[in-house]
Every structure is written in C-alpha cells, then in structure tokens.
CSV table of C-alpha atoms in Angstrom, one decimal:
chain,number,residue,atom,x,y,z
A,64,MET,CA,-15.7,-8.9,-19.6
A,65,ALA,CA,-13.8,-9.0,-22.9
A,66,ALA,CA,-11.7,-6.0,-21.9
A,67,ALA,CA,-10.8,-7.7,-18.5
A,68,HIS,CA,-9.8,-10.9,-20.4
A,69,SER,CA,-7.4,-9.0,-22.6
A,70,PHE,CA,-5.2,-8.4,-19.6
A,71,SER,CA,-3.2,-11.4,-18.6
A,72,PRO,CA,-2.1,-11.8,-14.9
A,73,PHE,CA,1.5,-11.6,-16.1
A,74,SER,CA,1.0,-8.2,-17.8
A,75,LEU,CA,-0.7,-6.9,-14.7
A,76,LEU,CA,2.2,-8.0,-12.5
A,77,VAL,CA,4.7,-6.4,-14.9
A,78,LEU,CA,2.7,-3.1,-14.8
A,79,ALA,CA,2.4,-3.2,-11.0
A,80,ARG,CA,6.1,-3.9,-10.5
A,81,LEU,CA,7.0,-1.2,-12.9
A,82,SER,CA,4.7,1.3,-11.1
A,83,ALA,CA,6.1,0.2,-7.7
A,84,SER,CA,9.7,0.7,-9.0
A,85,ILE,CA,8.9,4.2,-10.2
A,86,VAL,CA,7.2,5.1,-6.8
A,87,ALA,CA,10.2,3.8,-4.9
A,88,PHE,CA,12.7,5.7,-7.0
A,89,LEU,CA,10.7,8.9,-6.8
A,90,VAL,CA,10.1,8.8,-3.0
A,91,LEU,CA,13.8,8.0,-2.4
A,92,THR,CA,14.8,10.8,-4.7
A,93,TRP,CA,12.5,13.2,-2.9
A,94,ALA,CA,13.5,12.2,0.6
A,95,LEU,CA,17.3,12.1,0.0
A,96,TYR,CA,17.9,15.0,-2.5
A,97,PHE,CA,15.3,17.5,-1.2
A,98,LYS,CA,15.9,17.2,2.5
A,99,THR,CA,15.3,20.9,3.2
A,100,SER,CA,11.6,20.4,2.4
A,101,PHE,CA,11.4,18.1,5.5
A,102,TYR,CA,13.0,20.4,8.0
A,103,SER,CA,11.0,21.2,11.1
A,104,HIS,CA,9.2,24.5,11.0
A,105,SER,CA,10.3,25.4,14.5
A,106,SER,CA,12.8,28.1,15.1
A,107,PHE,CA,15.7,25.7,15.8
A,108,PRO,CA,15.4,22.6,13.7
A,109,GLN,CA,17.5,19.6,14.7
A,110,GLU,CA,19.0,16.8,12.8
A,111,GLU,CA,16.9,14.3,14.7
A,112,ASP,CA,13.7,16.0,13.5
A,113,LEU,CA,14.9,15.7,9.9
A,114,ILE,CA,15.6,12.0,10.3
A,115,TYR,CA,12.1,11.3,11.6
A,116,ALA,CA,10.5,13.6,9.0
A,117,VAL,CA,12.4,11.8,6.1
A,118,LEU,CA,11.7,8.3,7.6
A,119,HIS,CA,7.9,8.9,7.6
A,120,PRO,CA,7.3,9.0,3.7
A,121,LEU,CA,9.9,6.2,3.2
A,122,LEU,CA,8.2,3.9,5.8
A,123,MET,CA,4.6,4.7,4.7
A,124,VAL,CA,5.2,4.5,1.0
A,125,ILE,CA,7.9,1.8,0.5
A,126,GLY,CA,7.4,-0.1,3.8
A,127,PHE,CA,3.6,0.1,4.0
A,128,ILE,CA,2.1,0.5,0.5
A,129,LEU,CA,4.6,-1.2,-1.6
A,130,ILE,CA,5.1,-4.2,0.6
A,131,SER,CA,1.4,-4.7,1.3
A,132,GLY,CA,0.7,-4.5,-2.5
A,133,GLU,CA,3.3,-7.2,-3.0
A,134,ALA,CA,1.6,-9.3,-0.3
A,135,ILE,CA,-1.7,-9.0,-2.2
A,136,LEU,CA,0.0,-10.1,-5.4
A,137,VAL,CA,1.6,-13.2,-3.8
A,138,HIS,CA,-1.3,-15.4,-4.7
A,139,ARG,CA,-0.8,-14.4,-8.4
A,140,TRP,CA,2.9,-15.2,-8.9
A,141,LEU,CA,4.2,-17.4,-6.1
A,142,PRO,CA,4.4,-21.1,-7.0
A,143,GLY,CA,3.8,-23.8,-4.4
A,144,SER,CA,1.1,-24.9,-2.0
A,145,ARG,CA,-1.6,-22.7,-0.6
A,146,ASN,CA,0.0,-22.9,2.9
A,147,LEU,CA,3.2,-21.5,1.4
A,148,LYS,CA,1.4,-18.6,-0.2
A,149,LYS,CA,-0.6,-17.9,2.9
A,150,SER,CA,2.7,-17.9,5.0
A,151,VAL,CA,4.4,-15.4,2.7
A,152,HIS,CA,1.3,-13.3,2.5
A,153,LEU,CA,1.0,-13.2,6.2
A,154,CYS,CA,4.7,-12.4,6.7
A,155,LEU,CA,4.7,-9.6,4.1
A,156,GLN,CA,1.6,-8.1,5.6
A,157,GLY,CA,3.1,-8.3,9.1
A,158,LEU,CA,6.2,-6.4,7.8
A,159,ALA,CA,4.0,-3.8,6.1
A,160,LEU,CA,2.0,-3.3,9.4
A,161,ALA,CA,5.2,-2.9,11.3
A,162,CYS,CA,6.4,-0.2,8.9
A,163,GLY,CA,3.1,1.5,9.1
A,164,ILE,CA,3.1,1.6,12.9
A,165,PHE,CA,6.7,2.8,12.9
A,166,GLY,CA,5.9,5.4,10.3
A,167,ILE,CA,3.1,6.9,12.4
A,168,TRP,CA,5.4,6.6,15.5
A,169,THR,CA,7.9,8.9,13.8
A,170,LYS,CA,5.3,11.7,13.8
A,171,PHE,CA,5.0,11.4,17.5
A,172,GLN,CA,8.6,12.3,17.9
A,173,SER,CA,8.3,15.8,16.6
A,174,ARG,CA,9.2,18.6,19.0
A,175,ASP,CA,6.1,20.5,17.7
A,176,GLY,CA,3.9,18.2,19.7
A,177,ILE,CA,1.5,15.3,18.9
A,178,VAL,CA,-1.5,17.5,18.3
A,179,ALA,CA,0.4,19.6,15.7
A,180,ASN,CA,0.9,16.5,13.5
A,181,PHE,CA,-2.6,15.0,13.8
A,182,TYR,CA,-5.0,17.7,12.8
A,183,SER,CA,-5.5,17.1,9.1
A,184,LEU,CA,-7.5,14.7,7.0
A,185,HIS,CA,-4.3,13.0,6.0
A,186,SER,CA,-3.4,12.2,9.6
A,187,TRP,CA,-6.9,11.0,10.5
A,188,MET,CA,-7.0,8.8,7.4
A,189,GLY,CA,-3.5,7.4,8.2
A,190,ILE,CA,-4.5,6.4,11.8
A,191,ILE,CA,-7.8,4.8,10.6
A,192,CYS,CA,-5.9,3.0,7.8
A,193,VAL,CA,-3.2,1.5,10.0
A,194,SER,CA,-5.8,0.5,12.6
A,195,LEU,CA,-7.9,-1.2,10.0
A,196,PHE,CA,-4.8,-2.9,8.6
A,197,GLY,CA,-3.9,-4.2,12.1
A,198,ALA,CA,-7.4,-5.6,12.7
A,199,GLN,CA,-7.4,-7.1,9.2
A,200,TRP,CA,-4.1,-8.8,9.8
A,201,LEU,CA,-5.2,-10.2,13.2
A,202,MET,CA,-8.5,-11.4,11.7
A,203,GLY,CA,-6.6,-13.1,8.9
A,204,PHE,CA,-4.2,-14.8,11.3
A,205,LEU,CA,-6.9,-16.1,13.6
A,206,SER,CA,-9.3,-17.1,10.8
A,207,PHE,CA,-6.9,-18.9,8.5
A,208,TRP,CA,-4.1,-20.2,10.8
A,209,HIS,CA,-6.1,-21.2,13.9
A,210,ARG,CA,-6.5,-24.9,13.4
A,211,GLY,CA,-9.6,-25.0,15.6
A,212,GLU,CA,-11.5,-22.8,13.2
A,213,VAL,CA,-14.0,-24.9,11.2
A,214,ARG,CA,-13.8,-24.8,7.4
A,215,MET,CA,-17.3,-23.3,6.9
A,216,THR,CA,-16.4,-20.4,9.1
A,217,ARG,CA,-13.3,-19.6,7.0
A,218,ILE,CA,-15.4,-19.8,3.9
A,219,ARG,CA,-17.9,-17.3,5.2
A,220,ILE,CA,-15.1,-14.9,6.4
A,221,LEU,CA,-13.0,-15.1,3.2
A,222,PRO,CA,-15.0,-12.6,1.1
A,223,TRP,CA,-15.0,-10.1,3.9
A,224,HIS,CA,-11.2,-10.7,4.4
A,225,VAL,CA,-10.6,-10.0,0.7
A,226,PHE,CA,-12.9,-7.0,0.6
A,227,LEU,CA,-11.4,-5.4,3.7
A,228,GLY,CA,-7.9,-6.1,2.5
A,229,LEU,CA,-8.5,-4.3,-0.9
A,230,TYR,CA,-10.4,-1.5,0.8
A,231,THR,CA,-7.6,-0.9,3.3
A,232,TYR,CA,-5.0,-1.0,0.5
A,233,GLY,CA,-7.0,1.5,-1.5
A,234,LEU,CA,-7.4,3.7,1.6
A,235,ALA,CA,-3.6,3.6,2.1
A,236,VAL,CA,-3.0,4.8,-1.4
A,237,ALA,CA,-5.6,7.6,-1.0
A,238,THR,CA,-4.0,8.6,2.3
A,239,ALA,CA,-0.6,8.8,0.7
A,240,GLU,CA,-2.1,11.0,-2.0
A,241,THR,CA,-3.6,13.4,0.6
A,242,GLY,CA,-0.2,13.5,2.3
A,243,LEU,CA,1.6,14.4,-0.9
A,244,LEU,CA,-1.0,17.1,-1.7
A,245,GLU,CA,-0.9,18.5,1.8
A,246,LYS,CA,2.9,18.7,1.8
A,247,LEU,CA,3.3,20.1,-1.7
A,248,THR,CA,0.6,22.7,-1.1
A,249,PHE,CA,2.2,23.8,2.2
A,250,LEU,CA,5.6,24.2,0.5
A,251,GLN,CA,4.3,26.1,-2.4
A,252,THR,CA,2.1,28.4,-0.3
A,253,ASN,CA,5.2,29.3,1.8
A,254,GLY,CA,7.3,29.9,-1.2
A,255,ALA,CA,9.7,27.1,-0.4
A,256,VAL,CA,8.9,25.3,-3.7
A,257,GLN,CA,7.9,26.7,-7.0
A,258,LYS,CA,4.9,25.3,-8.8
A,259,ARG,CA,7.0,24.4,-11.8
A,260,CYS,CA,10.2,22.9,-10.5
A,261,THR,CA,11.9,19.6,-10.2
A,262,GLU,CA,10.6,18.8,-6.8
A,263,SER,CA,7.0,19.5,-7.7
A,264,MET,CA,7.3,17.3,-10.7
A,265,ILE,CA,8.7,14.5,-8.6
A,266,VAL,CA,5.9,14.7,-6.0
A,267,ASN,CA,3.2,14.9,-8.8
A,268,GLY,CA,4.8,12.0,-10.6
A,269,MET,CA,4.8,10.0,-7.4
A,270,GLY,CA,1.1,10.7,-6.9
A,271,LEU,CA,0.3,9.5,-10.5
A,272,SER,CA,2.4,6.4,-10.1
A,273,LEU,CA,0.7,5.6,-6.8
A,274,ALA,CA,-2.7,5.9,-8.4
A,275,LEU,CA,-1.6,3.6,-11.3
A,276,LEU,CA,0.0,1.1,-8.8
A,277,GLY,CA,-3.2,1.0,-6.7
A,278,GLY,CA,-5.3,0.3,-9.8
A,279,MET,CA,-3.0,-2.4,-11.1
A,280,VAL,CA,-2.8,-4.2,-7.7
A,281,ILE,CA,-6.5,-4.2,-7.1
A,282,PHE,CA,-7.3,-5.2,-10.7
A,283,ALA,CA,-4.8,-8.1,-10.5
A,284,ALA,CA,-6.4,-9.2,-7.2
A,285,VAL,CA,-10.0,-9.3,-8.5
A,286,LEU,CA,-9.2,-10.7,-12.0
A,287,PRO,CA,-10.3,-14.4,-12.2
A,288,LYS,CA,-7.3,-16.6,-12.1
A,289,HIS,CA,-8.4,-19.2,-14.7
A,290,GLN,CA,-10.9,-17.4,-16.8
A,291,THR,CA,-8.9,-16.6,-20.0
A,292,PRO,CA,-10.5,-16.6,-23.5
A,293,HIS,CA,-8.7,-19.9,-24.3
A,294,SER,CA,-9.8,-21.6,-21.1
A,295,LYS,CA,-13.4,-20.4,-21.6
A,296,SER,CA,-13.5,-21.8,-25.2
A,297,VAL,CA,-12.1,-25.1,-24.1
A,298,TYR,CA,-14.6,-25.3,-21.2
A,299,SER,CA,-17.5,-24.5,-23.5
A,300,SER,CA,-16.3,-27.1,-26.1
A,301,ASN,CA,-16.0,-29.7,-23.4
A,302,LYS,CA,-19.6,-29.0,-22.2
A,303,LEU,CA,-20.9,-29.3,-25.7
A,304,HIS,CA,-19.3,-32.7,-26.3
A,305,SER,CA,-20.2,-34.0,-22.8
C-alpha cells in the first residue's frame, strides 16, 4: 500500500501520456517510413492494398488503444460534474470502438482473401477484443444513461463494468503485442528485415512502450482517488479527536 501511495495520480497521468506519445510516434514512423514492410505478399501488389495495410496498425494502436486509454483516464483528470465525465468517457470509447471496427474492416479488403488474414492467434484475439469492447460500450450506455434504470442496478453493474473495461483494454494491448511479434517474426524469417536494424528497434520499442502504457493506465484506474498519505493521516487524526 505504501508503494501505491508514493505514486500520485498526476505522476501516473504524466507517465501514461509520455508512453502514449512514444507509441504514437513509433507507430507513425513505422507505418510511414517503412512502407515496404506492409506491401501485400501477392505477385502483383497494388497501392490500395498498401493503404489498407498501413491503416490497420494506425487505427488499432492510435485509434483503438490510445483513445480508449484516454477514455479510461478521463475520470482522473477531467474537471466538472460526473455527467460531463461520463459523456466524454462514452464519446471517446465510441470513437475508439469505431476505429477498432474500421481497423478490422481493413483486413477484409485484402485481395488475399478473408481467411488468409484471420488464421492466427493475433486475429482471433483482435475479433474477440473488439466484440467485447462493443458489448461493454453498449452495456455502459444502457446501464448508465438509460433513465429508467434504477440506482441499485447501476451500483451492482458498476464493478463488472470497471472490470470488463480494464480487462478488454489489457486484452487490446496484448493483442497489439502479438501483432507486432507476428509481423516482425514474419519479416525477419523472410529476410526482409534484419534482427538488428532500425525497423526492428522501432517495433520492439513500440512493444515495450505499449506494455508500459497499459500498466500505467490500469494502475491509474485502480488507484484510490482520495487515499493519499496526507489525507489518511488527516482522516485518522479526525477520528481520534471525534
């Protein structure tokens, strides 16, 4: 507990934003400066295939993971009423869901066929993750915005909503890691990329930054909002004098 209290919400937000910025920079660099790694493996690759292939990591990493992570952190940094925070949270999660659906849709556009792109653990995890995310978003919308829902029902659902939200976010980060590993292993096996080169360092650095980002976002989400050493000492002192 003492170790957890040594981290303030502000410091966690700074680390999370720093990690997110590094991830965004690395994925943009990889997608825009190493386009040859995204060319279709068919005999006659087309420019359209390259666009869809480049869009996939951009949408899934920046659009899905980074935006959904920011939506989780909304309750930590956004001032204002609870309704305002819930509105921003819902909108950001909806945007992230749209990016995730569109990101998967880009893989359906490959001329290699649908089955060719949905055979690996990464692809299965991706479909499960986006499906869970969509169900989670719908559950949150119906439970916390439907005025006919009684308060006790919302209270019972809230722990499950928080758990499934963090689980789905962690699953999204894990899915991205498997995708990076799958892509880099394929490129290195076929001799397109050396094990010690700039592109390999970028992809590996992105994986490490994603792991750090996931940890910071989840830690910030579960860290008690008001339980700081100072507040605890004040609370204890008030109880002794009451």
